[in-house]
XYZ file of C-alpha atoms in Angstrom:
428
model
C -1.095 28.753 3.175
C -4.238 29.171 1.076
C -6.578 26.222 0.717
C -6.142 26.260 -3.049
C -2.373 25.933 -2.790
C -2.723 23.056 -0.319
C -5.263 21.351 -2.557
C -3.212 21.797 -5.717
C 0.136 20.577 -4.424
C -1.251 17.734 -2.372
C -3.157 16.587 -5.455
C -0.047 16.765 -7.622
C 2.329 15.161 -5.106
C 0.079 12.532 -3.507
C -2.326 12.177 -6.419
C -0.391 9.425 -8.196
C -0.356 7.275 -5.058
C -4.024 8.032 -4.418
C -4.708 7.009 -8.028
C -3.148 3.606 -7.308
C -5.194 3.230 -4.119
C -8.342 4.173 -6.042
C -7.766 1.638 -8.817
C -6.944 -1.167 -6.368
C -9.909 -0.099 -4.240
C -12.232 -0.621 -7.209
C -10.889 -4.159 -7.667
C -11.126 -4.982 -3.967
C -14.691 -3.683 -3.708
C -15.794 -6.278 -6.246
C -14.885 -9.114 -3.855
C -17.600 -8.473 -1.216
C -20.195 -8.048 -3.971
C -19.226 -11.282 -5.712
C -18.870 -13.257 -2.457
C -22.247 -12.105 -1.122
C -24.018 -13.019 -4.355
C -22.384 -16.480 -4.415
C -22.828 -17.283 -0.720
C -25.244 -19.888 0.643
C -26.280 -18.079 3.836
C -27.397 -19.938 6.927
C -30.933 -19.614 8.234
C -31.263 -16.917 10.885
C -32.363 -19.420 13.543
C -29.730 -22.092 12.801
C -27.691 -22.990 15.872
C -23.923 -23.403 15.917
C -24.401 -26.913 17.345
C -26.560 -27.996 14.395
C -24.133 -26.511 11.867
C -21.176 -28.280 13.526
C -23.088 -31.572 13.575
C -23.973 -31.287 9.878
C -20.423 -30.380 8.900
C -18.982 -33.275 10.932
C -21.193 -35.675 9.004
C -19.669 -34.742 5.631
C -16.118 -33.562 6.419
C -13.607 -35.696 8.332
C -11.028 -34.255 10.716
C -12.670 -30.870 11.226
C -10.563 -28.372 13.142
C -12.468 -25.133 12.593
C -15.611 -23.658 11.075
C -15.606 -20.029 9.964
C -18.423 -17.799 8.899
C -17.046 -15.256 6.438
C -18.413 -11.666 6.318
C -20.272 -12.635 3.134
C -22.194 -15.314 5.060
C -20.301 -18.219 3.466
C -19.459 -21.160 5.738
C -15.926 -22.531 5.355
C -14.712 -25.689 7.074
C -11.015 -26.231 7.769
C -9.900 -29.809 8.326
C -6.819 -31.993 8.533
C -7.410 -35.346 6.884
C -4.749 -37.893 6.002
C -1.985 -35.443 6.861
C -3.317 -32.874 4.386
C -4.807 -29.499 5.351
C -8.035 -28.779 3.517
C -10.615 -26.006 3.312
C -14.078 -26.341 1.798
C -17.231 -24.299 1.355
C -20.298 -26.094 2.678
C -24.038 -25.634 2.434
C -25.227 -24.847 5.990
C -28.611 -26.395 5.235
C -27.241 -29.945 5.079
C -23.452 -29.757 5.489
C -22.884 -30.729 1.874
C -19.488 -29.746 0.449
C -19.963 -27.203 -2.335
C -16.377 -26.708 -3.437
C -12.824 -26.404 -2.224
C -12.102 -22.999 -0.725
C -9.033 -21.180 -1.966
C -8.766 -17.381 -1.621
C -7.783 -15.718 -4.873
C -4.037 -15.168 -5.157
C -4.718 -12.135 -7.373
C -7.062 -10.588 -4.791
C -4.448 -11.172 -2.086
C -1.801 -9.476 -4.249
C -4.095 -6.499 -4.946
C -4.904 -6.219 -1.244
C -1.197 -6.121 -0.349
C -0.621 -3.512 -3.055
C -3.503 -1.445 -1.654
C -2.380 -1.745 1.955
C 1.377 -1.390 1.656
C 2.409 -0.845 -1.986
C 4.116 -4.268 -1.601
C 6.748 -2.600 0.631
C 5.963 -4.081 4.058
C 5.760 -1.735 7.043
C 7.363 1.097 5.085
C 4.595 0.813 2.510
C 1.935 0.638 5.220
C 3.243 3.902 6.665
C 3.229 5.443 3.182
C -0.356 4.261 2.592
C -1.330 5.897 5.888
C 0.286 9.122 4.701
C -1.676 8.972 1.446
C -4.878 8.417 3.448
C -4.072 11.573 5.443
C -3.426 13.449 2.202
C -6.786 12.234 0.856
C -8.486 13.498 4.006
C -6.937 16.956 3.584
C -7.736 16.944 -0.151
C -11.398 16.187 0.583
C -11.598 18.857 3.288
C -9.849 21.498 1.177
C -11.994 20.558 -1.826
C -15.139 21.121 0.239
C -13.893 24.514 1.387
C -12.973 25.561 -2.153
C -16.313 24.358 -3.516
C -18.186 26.336 -0.854
C -16.147 29.422 -1.705
C -16.726 28.934 -5.419
C -20.506 28.558 -5.045
C -20.988 31.369 -2.535
C -21.125 29.626 0.843
C -21.884 26.308 2.507
C -25.608 26.663 1.919
C -24.935 26.848 -1.811
C -23.069 23.528 -2.081
C -25.916 22.123 -4.146
C -26.080 25.103 -6.502
C -25.374 24.941 -10.215
C -21.674 24.776 -11.062
C -20.390 27.231 -13.652
C -17.131 27.123 -15.531
C -15.447 25.008 -18.168
C -16.354 21.358 -18.731
C -13.264 20.230 -16.820
C -14.097 22.472 -13.882
C -17.661 21.212 -13.754
C -16.530 17.570 -13.942
C -14.046 18.125 -11.109
C -16.486 19.936 -8.824
C -19.610 17.860 -9.514
C -17.740 14.574 -9.082
C -16.415 15.895 -5.798
C -19.839 16.823 -4.516
C -21.091 13.301 -5.237
C -18.169 11.280 -3.871
C -16.599 13.424 -1.160
C -18.609 12.018 1.775
C -17.636 8.416 1.016
C -14.015 9.391 0.315
C -13.823 11.288 3.607
C -15.133 8.235 5.446
C -12.711 5.945 3.610
C -9.803 8.224 4.523
C -10.753 8.335 8.207
C -11.212 4.553 8.418
C -7.912 3.982 6.578
C -6.129 6.213 9.093
C -7.750 4.290 11.959
C -6.665 0.946 10.485
C -3.140 2.261 9.927
C -2.941 3.443 13.537
C -4.172 0.040 14.728
C -1.579 -1.748 12.548
C 1.279 0.163 14.179
C -0.126 -0.307 17.694
C -1.235 3.271 18.311
C -4.781 1.981 18.897
C -5.405 -1.217 20.894
C -7.863 -3.607 19.224
C -7.205 -6.956 20.902
C -9.269 -8.417 23.745
C -6.368 -8.946 26.116
C -4.990 -12.173 27.520
C -7.030 -15.345 27.068
C -8.212 -17.158 30.218
C -6.193 -20.200 31.283
C -8.857 -22.920 31.124
C -8.765 -26.632 30.239
C -11.251 -29.450 29.808
C -11.331 -32.005 32.636
C -11.270 -35.606 31.350
C -14.141 -37.596 32.830
C -13.225 -41.054 31.612
C -15.561 -40.772 28.650
C -15.352 -39.453 25.082
C -15.883 -35.780 24.442
C -19.420 -34.677 23.639
C -20.707 -34.168 20.136
C -21.593 -30.576 19.195
C -25.341 -31.310 19.334
C -24.970 -32.378 22.987
C -23.332 -29.118 24.103
C -25.996 -26.768 25.435
C -23.831 -23.652 25.074
C -23.400 -24.357 21.332
C -27.120 -24.962 20.893
C -27.808 -21.492 22.298
C -25.437 -19.739 19.870
C -26.774 -18.605 16.462
C -24.718 -19.038 13.290
C -25.599 -15.452 12.314
C -23.438 -14.305 15.257
C -20.586 -16.754 14.650
C -17.096 -15.718 13.573
C -15.428 -19.088 14.027
C -15.788 -22.318 16.003
C -12.651 -24.244 16.985
C -13.092 -27.965 17.680
C -11.214 -29.724 20.514
C -8.017 -31.309 19.209
C -8.121 -35.095 19.017
C -4.519 -35.165 20.295
C -5.145 -32.990 23.374
C -7.452 -34.364 26.039
C -7.557 -31.003 27.817
C -8.451 -28.916 24.771
C -11.777 -27.036 24.723
C -14.414 -25.893 22.307
C -13.811 -22.233 21.475
C -16.691 -20.235 19.984
C -15.811 -16.745 18.730
C -18.949 -14.657 18.155
C -19.857 -11.003 17.644
C -20.804 -10.752 21.313
C -17.681 -12.386 22.692
C -15.669 -15.605 23.019
C -16.722 -18.732 24.928
C -14.509 -21.614 26.110
C -16.465 -24.833 26.693
C -15.436 -28.094 28.392
C -15.510 -30.849 25.761
C -16.637 -33.471 28.303
C -19.200 -31.782 30.523
C -20.354 -29.158 28.019
C -20.040 -26.503 30.738
C -18.940 -23.019 29.773
C -15.549 -22.512 31.413
C -15.019 -18.843 30.552
C -16.552 -15.975 28.628
C -14.814 -12.878 27.315
C -16.981 -9.994 26.087
C -16.149 -8.229 22.856
C -14.424 -5.010 23.862
C -15.529 -1.552 22.661
C -12.238 -1.342 20.721
C -13.080 -4.578 18.885
C -16.577 -3.326 18.085
C -15.150 -0.111 16.676
C -12.652 -2.148 14.655
C -15.507 -4.242 13.218
C -17.420 -1.118 12.159
C -14.278 0.432 10.680
C -13.547 -2.725 8.674
C -17.093 -2.841 7.328
C -17.065 0.839 6.370
C -13.661 0.611 4.684
C -14.006 -2.731 2.879
C -17.751 -3.271 2.477
C -17.275 -6.911 3.536
C -20.621 -8.206 4.726
C -22.597 -5.327 3.182
C -22.453 -5.561 -0.609
C -24.623 -2.456 -1.321
C -22.112 -0.381 0.643
C -19.278 -2.114 -1.260
C -20.864 -0.864 -4.497
C -20.800 2.711 -3.164
C -17.155 2.258 -2.157
C -16.415 1.007 -5.665
C -17.994 4.092 -7.251
C -16.173 6.417 -4.862
C -12.844 4.711 -5.595
C -13.567 4.986 -9.322
C -13.985 8.765 -8.895
C -10.343 9.145 -7.813
C -8.959 8.694 -11.364
C -11.521 11.279 -12.525
C -10.323 13.712 -9.838
C -6.689 13.085 -10.675
C -7.062 13.457 -14.437
C -9.312 16.538 -14.315
C -7.178 18.162 -11.602
C -3.932 17.651 -13.506
C -5.502 18.972 -16.714
C -6.849 22.055 -14.920
C -3.426 22.704 -13.416
C -1.761 22.275 -16.800
C -4.276 24.534 -18.515
C -3.597 27.191 -15.908
C 0.152 26.972 -16.487
C -0.213 26.984 -20.257
C -2.671 29.856 -20.228
C -0.416 32.094 -18.142
C 2.678 31.889 -20.375
C 1.408 31.852 -23.953
C 1.477 35.644 -24.459
C 3.563 36.620 -27.498
C 5.165 40.039 -27.824
C 4.874 40.854 -24.121
C 6.608 44.183 -23.388
C 8.590 44.640 -20.183
C 6.537 46.424 -17.530
C 8.942 49.379 -17.248
C 8.547 50.179 -20.989
C 4.820 49.458 -21.314
C 2.238 52.252 -21.492
C -0.634 49.784 -21.029
C -0.770 47.102 -18.337
C -3.109 44.109 -18.354
C -3.315 42.140 -15.104
C -5.090 38.791 -14.878
C -6.781 37.060 -11.919
C -7.865 33.608 -13.067
C -9.221 30.504 -11.321
C -8.519 27.925 -14.000
C -6.456 29.840 -16.526
C -9.231 30.608 -19.032
C -9.111 34.369 -18.400
C -5.600 34.448 -19.862
C -7.178 33.772 -23.239
C -9.165 37.013 -22.915
C -5.974 38.804 -21.871
C -4.153 37.598 -24.974
C -7.011 38.760 -27.219
C -7.059 42.186 -25.524
C -3.276 42.483 -25.792
C -3.346 41.708 -29.512
C -6.052 44.334 -30.094
C -4.149 46.975 -28.121
C -0.891 46.193 -29.926
C -2.687 46.583 -33.249
C -3.569 50.124 -32.139
C 0.048 51.004 -31.380
C 0.080 50.343 -27.647
C 3.061 48.921 -25.800
C 1.380 46.218 -23.663
C 2.574 44.204 -20.688
C 0.439 41.259 -19.489
C 0.992 39.762 -16.025
C -0.677 38.087 -13.072
C -2.626 40.303 -10.692
C -0.533 39.119 -7.754
C 2.448 40.835 -9.479
C 0.602 44.174 -9.751
C 2.807 47.267 -9.922
C 3.041 50.349 -12.136
C 5.843 52.408 -13.672
C 6.332 55.983 -14.832
C 5.486 54.900 -18.394
C 2.086 53.482 -17.373
C -0.908 55.265 -18.938
C -3.709 52.682 -18.762
C -4.363 49.627 -16.617
C -6.764 46.765 -17.315
C -7.657 44.146 -14.713
C -9.288 40.969 -16.042
C -10.836 39.096 -13.126
C -12.508 35.688 -12.974
C -14.653 35.800 -9.850
C -16.853 33.202 -8.215
C -19.310 32.906 -5.323
C -20.032 36.316 -3.824
C -17.563 38.142 -6.069
C -14.561 36.463 -4.454
C -11.226 36.802 -6.253
C -9.039 33.833 -7.150
C -6.998 32.620 -4.188
C -3.645 33.756 -5.573
C -4.984 37.279 -6.189
C -6.461 37.975 -2.749
C -3.369 39.584 -1.282
C -2.991 41.653 -4.431
C -6.605 42.829 -4.113
C -5.971 44.009 -0.548
C -2.710 45.672 -1.539
C -4.243 47.495 -4.521
C -7.276 48.560 -2.496
C -5.000 50.063 0.163
C -3.474 52.447 -2.390
C -5.295 55.769 -2.204
C -4.808 56.877 -5.792
C -3.436 55.748 -9.129
C -1.760 57.869 -11.751
C -3.468 55.879 -14.502
C -7.128 55.019 -15.051
C -8.076 51.437 -14.212
C -10.612 49.376 -16.160
C -11.893 46.327 -14.320
C -13.368 43.594 -16.527
C -15.075 40.817 -14.573
C -15.579 37.319 -15.985
C -17.790 35.765 -13.322
C -20.837 36.266 -11.150
C -19.822 39.722 -9.819
C -17.172 42.426 -10.148
C -14.280 43.098 -7.823
C -14.780 46.146 -5.613
C -12.356 48.443 -3.848
C -9.833 49.118 -6.631
C -8.175 52.497 -6.798
C-alpha cells in the first residue's frame, strides 16, 4: 500500500481521536509550566533530615513528605482525624497553602489517557499513539519524496497555501510528535504489564524497639546524607506501629531506616526499568522540565493544524476530481484528458482545457491518469501531470505511468503538460 494512501486514511480515521489527544495535551502541558513557575524550590544542598525537621515544627501529625516534579514540597498529615495536604516553604517549613490537585486537570488527564473509558479507552489511546507514529513516519517519507530526497527536507516548499501549511508545520513539529508517540506507546505497554517497571518485592524489615522514643529526623545520619533534590518522598514511622521504619524514596533508590537506632536496614537500587520509566514520563509530560513542556505544548497545538489542513486537502482533491461538466464517455470521445494530481489543483487546469476543446467542437473525456485507456474513437490524448521532487508522479498515478510506458506505441499523439518541477518521461 502506498505511503500516501496509508497517510491519508490513517489521518481521516484516527485524526479525530488524535485531535482530541492534541487539544488535551495542550491543556496538560500548561500544568508543568505553571507549577514550576509557582514552586518554592529547595536549596541544592538542603538535607532531607533538615527539611523533615522544619516541616515537623509547623505541621502536626506528618505522615509523608513529597517532592513533586516541579520542585514543590507537599506535606501529608493526619491531624484530629482529618487527612490534610499542604504546600510548605522548604526554607523554613512555613505552610504556604493547602494542596489540592485540580479536579479539572485530573479530568483532562483521564480524558487524554483513556477517553474516560477505563482500560478499553487506554487501549484505544495506545492505538491512536501507534497511528500517530505511522502518520509521522509516512509524512516524513512523503515530504522527502515531494522535496526530492532526504537531503532536501529543508528545501523550500512549493504548492498551494494549504499544502505549504501542512508540510512546513510537519517539518517543525514531527520530531517532538514522533517522540511523544513512542513514549505514549511505552507508557501504554507498561500500563498493561507488557513492560515491567516496578522494583520487585520490598524487603521484610522492621525497627527494633530499644526502650526509648524514636529518633527525630535531624538525629538520623542516613537522612542527613540524603539531598532534597534527589527526594521523591519520605514516609515517617507510624505513631501506632512501634516496628515501623523511616522510608526514603529517592532517584537513586529506596532506603529503610530503623526509627530507634537510625541504622539503615535495607537499600534497594532504582532499577534500569524505573530509570527508563522516569525518562519516558519526563519526555511525554514535561513534568520537572518546563521548557520542554512548552515544546510539547506547541507540538500538541500543531495536531489541529495537521488535521484541519489535511482534511481540507483531501476534500479539495475529491471536489476537484468530480466537478467536470459535460464529460463525454470515453468510448465516444475523440479527445482524452488524463490528470495526475497531488492535491487536486491540476483538475482545475483540466476543466479549463476541456472547456476550450469543447468550444472547438471536440468530444472530450476527462479522467484520472490511473484509469488510462484508449478507444477506437480516440484521436488526441492530453496528460496533465503535477510532479514534485525529481519529477516524481503522484502516488496514485505511479502504476499508470509504468503501464503506459510499457506500451510500445499509441495510435494517437500524446501531449504531456507538466505542472511541477519537471516533466514525466517514458510516455509512448
